[in-house]
XYZ file of C-alpha atoms in Angstrom:
520
model
C -17.396 -39.619 -30.256
C -13.689 -40.715 -29.910
C -11.143 -38.679 -28.214
C -9.214 -38.081 -31.530
C -12.558 -36.960 -33.163
C -13.290 -34.530 -30.266
C -9.664 -32.992 -30.603
C -10.026 -32.771 -34.329
C -13.316 -30.830 -33.859
C -12.030 -28.596 -31.234
C -9.119 -27.870 -33.781
C -11.445 -27.151 -36.442
C -13.355 -24.761 -34.144
C -10.060 -22.970 -32.964
C -9.180 -22.524 -36.610
C -12.196 -21.142 -37.972
C -12.451 -18.806 -35.128
C -9.015 -17.313 -35.675
C -10.106 -16.935 -39.418
C -13.158 -15.262 -38.172
C -10.920 -12.808 -36.267
C -9.060 -12.288 -39.525
C -12.145 -11.474 -41.395
C -13.817 -9.485 -38.595
C -10.892 -7.212 -38.265
C -10.725 -6.581 -41.956
C -14.470 -5.671 -42.086
C -14.235 -3.592 -39.021
C -11.431 -1.357 -40.595
C -13.409 -1.334 -43.880
C -16.157 0.252 -42.470
C -14.070 2.863 -40.678
C -12.330 3.717 -43.821
C -15.700 3.722 -45.942
C -17.303 6.293 -43.516
C -14.109 8.342 -43.519
C -13.863 8.405 -47.226
C -17.656 9.062 -47.620
C -17.302 12.030 -45.201
C -14.453 13.340 -46.931
C -16.072 13.200 -50.478
C -19.314 14.759 -49.168
C -17.945 17.120 -46.468
C -14.572 17.906 -47.610
C -11.379 18.328 -45.716
C -10.284 14.902 -45.517
C -7.791 15.433 -42.494
C -10.615 16.537 -40.475
C -13.167 14.087 -41.411
C -10.756 10.974 -41.173
C -9.498 12.145 -37.920
C -12.904 12.554 -36.225
C -14.225 9.352 -37.871
C -11.322 7.276 -36.759
C -11.267 8.890 -33.412
C -15.153 8.194 -32.880
C -14.715 4.662 -34.306
C -11.808 3.862 -31.727
C -13.785 5.549 -28.895
C -16.845 3.199 -29.964
C -14.630 0.054 -30.148
C -13.617 0.746 -26.508
C -17.493 1.072 -25.518
C -18.106 -2.326 -27.084
C -15.356 -3.943 -25.366
C -16.567 -2.608 -22.041
C -20.171 -3.819 -22.784
C -18.975 -7.324 -23.478
C -18.166 -7.764 -19.480
C -21.929 -7.848 -19.268
C -22.512 -10.744 -21.451
C -22.343 -13.845 -19.418
C -24.276 -16.624 -20.877
C -25.072 -17.885 -24.550
C -22.003 -16.307 -26.011
C -22.053 -18.104 -29.259
C -25.625 -16.912 -29.881
C -24.816 -13.338 -29.002
C -21.685 -13.570 -31.094
C -24.005 -14.653 -34.116
C -26.248 -11.807 -33.637
C -23.717 -9.285 -33.379
C -22.294 -10.651 -36.440
C -25.607 -10.346 -38.433
C -26.045 -6.494 -37.073
C -22.658 -5.764 -37.863
C -22.989 -7.200 -41.378
C -26.249 -5.186 -42.216
C -25.480 -2.030 -40.583
C -22.020 -1.815 -41.800
C -22.655 -3.172 -45.149
C -25.556 -0.592 -45.702
C -23.594 2.127 -44.136
C -22.219 3.716 -47.144
C -25.387 3.421 -49.138
C -27.416 4.783 -46.125
C -25.143 7.720 -45.874
C -24.822 8.576 -49.616
C -28.705 8.392 -49.963
C -29.078 10.567 -46.622
C -26.777 13.229 -47.782
C -28.749 13.492 -51.209
C -31.820 14.182 -49.342
C -30.361 16.930 -47.084
C -31.133 20.739 -48.448
C -27.917 22.124 -49.668
C -25.780 23.915 -47.072
C -27.894 22.284 -44.319
C -25.435 19.363 -43.261
C -25.966 19.306 -39.380
C -28.379 16.572 -39.749
C -26.100 14.433 -42.061
C -23.170 14.859 -39.488
C -25.230 13.607 -36.545
C -26.367 10.590 -38.648
C -22.776 9.893 -39.788
C -21.492 9.922 -36.237
C -24.327 7.956 -34.806
C -23.935 5.376 -37.395
C -20.029 5.290 -36.691
C -20.654 4.886 -32.985
C -23.302 2.101 -33.349
C -21.403 0.070 -35.907
C -17.989 0.622 -33.795
C -19.662 -0.401 -30.489
C -20.728 -3.850 -32.232
C -17.196 -4.397 -33.695
C -15.920 -3.751 -30.269
C -18.073 -6.447 -29.072
C -16.646 -9.106 -31.451
C -13.124 -9.673 -30.350
C -13.857 -10.008 -26.591
C -16.636 -12.393 -27.654
C -14.519 -14.552 -29.757
C -11.616 -14.726 -27.200
C -14.109 -16.086 -24.589
C -15.438 -18.509 -27.189
C -12.030 -19.620 -27.979
C -11.181 -20.221 -24.283
C -14.064 -22.336 -23.987
C -13.143 -24.586 -26.696
C -9.463 -24.517 -26.459
C -7.479 -26.960 -24.505
C -4.477 -27.190 -22.596
C -1.986 -24.614 -23.220
C -3.889 -23.390 -26.066
C -6.563 -22.179 -23.611
C -4.077 -19.944 -21.759
C -4.756 -16.019 -21.691
C -1.242 -15.658 -23.135
C -1.818 -17.972 -26.058
C -5.313 -16.509 -26.618
C -4.331 -12.909 -26.774
C -1.264 -13.511 -28.901
C -3.410 -15.623 -31.463
C -6.257 -13.403 -31.662
C -4.375 -10.009 -31.937
C -2.065 -11.351 -34.625
C -4.966 -12.455 -36.907
C -6.589 -9.236 -35.812
C -3.834 -6.929 -37.080
C -3.230 -9.153 -40.189
C -6.881 -8.581 -41.052
C -6.485 -4.849 -40.680
C -3.257 -4.575 -42.862
C -4.864 -6.474 -45.612
C -7.807 -4.211 -45.980
C -5.837 -1.000 -45.491
C -3.669 -1.907 -48.620
C -6.819 -3.612 -50.635
C -9.322 -0.652 -49.724
C -7.731 2.348 -51.705
C -5.846 0.290 -54.441
C -8.247 -2.412 -55.346
C -11.798 -2.265 -53.808
C -13.051 1.292 -54.323
C -11.507 1.772 -57.759
C -13.154 -1.373 -58.930
C -16.422 -1.621 -56.686
C -17.003 2.037 -55.485
C -17.674 2.945 -51.809
C -21.226 1.597 -51.959
C -20.479 -1.853 -53.175
C -17.248 -2.022 -50.955
C -19.308 -1.550 -47.938
C -21.835 -4.314 -49.228
C -18.803 -6.547 -49.899
C -17.690 -6.579 -46.396
C -21.150 -6.819 -45.082
C -21.401 -10.125 -46.836
C -18.201 -11.256 -45.439
C -19.584 -10.738 -42.049
C -22.825 -12.578 -42.788
C -20.472 -15.301 -43.922
C -18.697 -15.444 -40.521
C -22.232 -15.675 -39.126
C -23.019 -18.500 -41.192
C -20.152 -20.760 -40.397
C -20.556 -19.847 -36.696
C -24.111 -21.031 -37.258
C -22.829 -24.372 -38.717
C -19.852 -24.798 -36.431
C -21.806 -24.245 -33.174
C -25.076 -25.785 -34.333
C -25.270 -28.427 -31.684
C -24.772 -25.563 -28.798
C -27.377 -22.956 -30.263
C -30.893 -22.829 -29.107
C -33.450 -21.809 -31.852
C -31.191 -22.708 -34.392
C -33.775 -22.492 -37.129
C -34.494 -18.785 -36.081
C -30.786 -17.847 -36.254
C -30.624 -19.582 -39.698
C -33.552 -17.744 -40.947
C -31.974 -14.359 -39.736
C -28.651 -15.357 -41.662
C -30.708 -15.970 -44.889
C -32.794 -12.913 -44.520
C -29.891 -10.660 -44.143
C -28.059 -12.167 -46.880
C -30.974 -11.681 -49.198
C -31.059 -7.987 -48.130
C -27.600 -7.162 -48.946
C -27.720 -9.152 -52.218
C -30.732 -6.885 -52.981
C -29.086 -3.891 -51.955
C -26.081 -4.784 -54.264
C -28.245 -5.367 -57.314
C -29.966 -1.783 -56.476
C -26.678 -0.059 -55.553
C -26.090 1.245 -59.107
C -29.589 2.483 -59.435
C -29.612 4.131 -55.981
C -26.056 5.799 -56.516
C -27.263 7.187 -59.895
C -30.540 8.571 -57.990
C -28.417 9.985 -55.132
C -25.774 11.684 -57.395
C -28.475 12.801 -59.735
C -30.006 14.569 -56.794
C -26.761 16.183 -55.608
C -25.771 17.383 -58.999
C -29.127 18.433 -60.259
C -28.182 17.399 -63.716
C -27.966 14.153 -65.936
C -24.803 12.189 -65.205
C -22.778 11.331 -68.218
C -19.724 9.764 -66.762
C -18.640 8.537 -63.353
C -15.423 6.712 -61.928
C -13.859 6.326 -58.767
C -10.047 6.195 -58.760
C -7.685 5.697 -55.658
C -7.518 9.521 -55.394
C -11.030 10.784 -55.935
C -14.923 10.585 -57.205
C -14.963 11.742 -60.605
C -18.138 12.925 -62.016
C -19.287 14.498 -65.610
C -22.659 15.933 -65.991
C -24.261 17.586 -69.250
C -27.218 19.463 -68.873
C -28.722 22.554 -70.858
C -25.840 24.671 -70.064
C -23.226 22.228 -71.153
C -20.709 19.697 -69.671
C -19.383 20.004 -66.047
C -16.532 18.101 -64.403
C -16.467 17.581 -60.583
C -13.870 16.098 -58.524
C -15.221 14.782 -54.878
C -18.252 16.886 -55.476
C -16.271 20.059 -56.264
C -16.860 21.990 -59.830
C -13.546 21.859 -61.736
C -14.936 23.546 -65.113
C -18.156 24.240 -66.627
C -18.272 24.289 -70.604
C -20.206 27.395 -70.612
C -17.328 29.624 -69.165
C -14.190 27.302 -68.886
C -12.387 29.284 -71.789
C -12.521 32.436 -69.370
C -10.656 30.373 -66.919
C -7.951 28.719 -69.074
C -7.316 31.798 -71.421
C -6.400 33.777 -68.058
C -4.435 30.923 -66.760
C -2.327 30.281 -69.926
C -1.894 33.429 -72.111
C -0.674 36.016 -69.748
C 2.474 34.051 -69.155
C 2.998 32.329 -72.585
C 2.433 35.587 -74.609
C 4.604 37.618 -72.247
C 7.555 35.215 -72.360
C 7.599 35.588 -76.178
C 9.221 32.233 -77.245
C 8.232 29.478 -75.202
C 9.576 26.223 -76.595
C 9.062 23.774 -73.598
C 6.087 23.925 -71.352
C 5.356 21.990 -68.220
C 1.661 21.596 -66.700
C 1.203 20.406 -63.381
C -2.246 19.170 -62.901
C -4.728 20.211 -65.362
C -5.428 16.458 -66.630
C -8.441 17.550 -68.489
C -6.502 19.131 -71.354
C -8.278 22.287 -71.601
C -4.769 24.431 -70.427
C -3.007 22.305 -72.988
C -5.621 23.337 -75.785
C -4.645 26.933 -75.068
C -0.958 26.309 -74.993
C -0.916 24.628 -78.509
C -2.178 28.006 -80.059
C 1.412 28.810 -79.933
C 3.224 27.261 -83.030
C 6.682 27.801 -81.466
C 5.873 25.460 -78.445
C 7.995 22.108 -79.270
C 6.850 20.166 -76.275
C 4.425 20.060 -73.463
C 4.701 17.669 -70.501
C 1.671 17.055 -68.547
C 2.145 15.650 -64.995
C -1.143 14.389 -63.634
C -1.403 12.190 -60.594
C -4.924 10.684 -61.488
C -4.694 8.419 -64.695
C -8.543 8.408 -64.658
C -8.681 12.137 -65.309
C -6.453 11.693 -68.407
C -8.442 8.782 -69.646
C -11.477 10.819 -69.584
C -9.944 13.753 -71.270
C -9.009 11.528 -74.308
C -12.581 10.257 -74.299
C -14.947 11.612 -76.977
C -16.890 13.993 -74.678
C -13.908 15.959 -73.185
C -12.040 15.644 -76.382
C -14.490 17.525 -78.068
C -13.730 20.463 -75.624
C -10.017 20.186 -75.391
C -9.886 19.610 -79.199
C -7.861 16.307 -78.476
C -5.013 18.063 -76.989
C -3.738 15.193 -75.182
C -3.306 13.114 -78.433
C -1.282 15.772 -80.100
C 2.292 14.590 -80.807
C 3.779 17.630 -78.961
C 2.260 16.412 -75.626
C 3.742 13.798 -73.335
C 1.354 12.687 -70.536
C 3.018 11.648 -67.244
C 1.194 9.906 -64.386
C 2.818 10.894 -61.258
C 2.846 12.929 -58.059
C 4.073 16.377 -59.137
C 6.130 16.958 -56.043
C 7.955 13.631 -56.223
C 8.217 13.807 -60.199
C 10.119 17.184 -59.991
C 12.353 15.611 -57.354
C 13.227 12.847 -59.797
C 13.897 14.864 -63.005
C 17.651 14.696 -63.965
C 17.480 17.847 -66.218
C 16.768 21.053 -64.214
C 16.370 24.582 -65.831
C 14.661 23.324 -69.145
C 11.131 24.584 -68.992
C 10.104 28.132 -70.303
C 6.723 28.392 -68.692
C 5.494 26.122 -65.891
C 1.576 26.058 -65.328
C 0.406 24.760 -61.765
C -3.222 24.018 -62.249
C -3.888 22.145 -59.216
C -7.233 21.780 -57.062
C -7.716 24.299 -54.348
C -5.618 23.593 -51.092
C -8.353 22.188 -49.182
C -6.099 19.802 -47.455
C -2.685 19.203 -46.487
C -1.983 16.824 -49.329
C -2.811 19.591 -51.718
C -1.542 22.440 -49.614
C 2.095 21.039 -50.123
C 1.767 21.966 -53.860
C 1.388 25.341 -52.764
C 4.474 25.569 -50.111
C 7.971 27.011 -50.422
C 9.288 23.627 -50.810
C 7.424 22.889 -53.823
C 8.155 26.176 -55.392
C 11.915 25.831 -54.867
C 11.687 22.485 -56.861
C 9.667 24.336 -59.671
C 12.396 26.998 -59.692
C 15.086 24.110 -60.268
C 13.282 23.349 -63.570
C 12.436 26.749 -64.550
C 14.592 28.557 -67.379
C 16.418 31.832 -66.495
C 13.594 33.780 -68.671
C 10.933 31.261 -67.343
C 7.626 32.015 -66.043
C 5.613 30.145 -63.353
C 1.881 30.687 -63.220
C -0.453 29.362 -60.332
C -4.073 29.342 -59.971
C -4.620 30.691 -56.543
C -8.373 30.444 -55.481
C -10.767 33.464 -55.164
C -9.342 36.786 -54.013
C -12.680 37.763 -53.195
C -14.065 34.870 -51.249
C -10.551 33.658 -49.858
C -8.710 36.926 -49.898
C -6.186 35.710 -47.250
C -5.467 32.452 -48.920
C -5.019 34.366 -52.314
C -2.383 36.618 -50.911
C -0.508 33.603 -48.850
C 0.221 32.198 -52.379
C 1.706 35.549 -53.247
C 3.704 35.836 -50.042
C 4.976 32.204 -50.447
C 6.130 32.654 -54.105
C 7.865 35.730 -53.040
C 9.649 33.915 -50.174
C 11.443 32.003 -52.598
C 12.733 34.968 -54.283
C 10.466 35.602 -57.097
C 8.899 38.713 -58.661
C 5.048 38.047 -58.582
C 2.193 39.498 -60.768
C -1.187 38.661 -59.148
C -4.218 39.009 -61.235
C -7.765 37.977 -61.430
C -10.602 37.397 -63.923
C -14.382 36.906 -63.689
C -15.399 33.127 -64.351
C -19.133 33.105 -63.764
C -19.185 29.427 -62.731
C -16.667 30.418 -59.927
C -16.868 34.109 -59.487
C -13.876 36.182 -59.060
C -10.740 33.974 -59.713
C -7.235 34.608 -58.819
C -4.067 33.691 -60.478
C -0.394 34.571 -59.747
C 2.675 34.626 -62.170
C 6.130 34.421 -60.683
C 9.493 34.772 -62.430
C 12.991 36.167 -61.967
C 12.068 39.563 -63.699
C 9.103 41.747 -63.592
C 6.395 40.738 -65.906
C 5.701 42.953 -68.783
C 2.552 43.018 -70.891
C 2.633 41.267 -74.148
C 1.939 43.426 -77.329
C -0.300 40.895 -78.746
C -2.170 37.598 -77.924
C -3.048 34.579 -80.096
C -5.960 35.188 -82.539
C -9.233 33.455 -81.921
C -9.323 34.212 -78.024
C -12.909 34.720 -76.718
C -12.093 36.469 -73.423
C -8.504 37.989 -73.345
C -7.504 41.136 -75.228
C -4.215 43.115 -74.809
C -6.393 45.759 -73.449
C -7.917 43.885 -70.741
C -4.854 42.443 -69.469
C -3.497 45.301 -67.375
C -7.043 45.662 -65.954
C -6.711 42.188 -64.687
C -3.695 43.300 -62.289
C -5.865 45.918 -60.621
C -7.579 44.819 -57.377
C -10.468 46.917 -55.801
C -10.433 47.357 -52.082
C -12.233 44.336 -51.133
C -9.609 42.037 -53.007
C -6.534 44.111 -52.349
C -3.508 42.784 -50.288
C -3.636 41.618 -46.937
C -1.050 39.924 -44.764
C -1.328 36.037 -45.455
C 1.893 34.438 -44.298
C 4.268 31.883 -45.893
C 2.975 28.266 -46.540
C 5.467 25.805 -45.588
C 5.486 21.948 -45.134
C 6.060 22.627 -41.334
C 3.386 25.333 -41.264
C 0.707 24.904 -43.870
C -1.021 28.108 -43.046
C -2.669 28.310 -46.308
C -4.931 25.150 -45.589
C -6.003 26.862 -42.530
C -6.912 30.077 -44.289
C -8.572 28.341 -47.056
C -10.725 26.052 -45.006
C -11.793 28.959 -42.604
C -12.847 31.616 -45.578
C -14.612 29.075 -47.673
C -16.188 27.546 -44.596
C -17.748 31.073 -43.787
C -18.873 31.537 -47.528
C -20.706 28.261 -47.338
């Protein structure tokens, strides 16, 4: 081999190793994000789950880096084996966790948490080994100035952070919506195995037992490809066990996992595993949400619905012939797309296709900030998911309600779904306290929805609420006689100090997680 050929070969080795750093970093962050997303989906409280998963993973990276000091010989062989282990374990991580959770008895999540953090620590430790090994291999193959510690650290960390940036953007925007969590994990596992394969080729003259390493690479690829082929069937099986009813529709958006089931008692919609409605009794919830406010207003013309992309609240709003326009602001386009499909259109009576309805896909908080014509809505219905994390908690804050007020007419009424006053008593009254803190007169009330239990709502306006003399015809639950009874709270749901929910002090999220955690 000539000197020029040797330099070319060394240059190729350096380039490929730096590319491998880029890919290794991308894969490592992907496994971390997949574990955090899966933990949030299955266990709830995204802030807590992501914080603990990321903290554990970073700790494991440090363990791996520390362990690398004990590896003194056969660096390439060790690196290749580590890549194979990371590819297989990391690639199968979401699939394994998803399957394990479906086998756990309902309410017994302790063993699943142990498995989750054990796998996070194991994969994180292996990933922590990779970069120190690559740097030492690069030092062996780089010459002159390129082999200095200064150059090595600069090059390796640059490619490391670039890989992490790419995945941080692609994971929520491209990969999970199109592949789902399980196949996203397998995709990055195959990338790790590709790095192992080109290390096998690049250092074929240095590796002992090359054939054994090649066989391990081939077996690992076959394993992950087989898992890819079986992933949809396994996901179906796991979700079937989790929900206990036939799955009709499933989708993963950048914001949540959407599942629709249809059993003997009707259609159910779940977001991140949490029930949003049950066909059997959703009319109770939506009649209670909509009609006390619209009927009391008397002549609502413009109505704003924040959240509620399933169209069921809009179905009730359209009972009022005087309503001229309904604006729906829904963050997740997959929900409104689902609501316009044949299954949910049957339930919402094709409400989202009605000519009076305008659908806007936007964050409600930001949308209110950007609207140029304040004070135009007669009724605003805030039908958000429960405040189970800080992202949702801001939609129940004083800042949010002040923005709503800017778009409410002088005689307008705001109604907020406000979780269960029986199970989450302090949470419910915190919503009331927060609305009163922005200067509104409140009317809290509750209704029995069998799928949810006792459920709470709060109306808020500039003047006290007055019971309407009549309601639209055709209602299945509400009557003029039952409305005043809904405003009465028994001792176990009566008012308690809650506090004011602010962006700077999200007490509602704390109360909600504590109260529902005890209930579960």
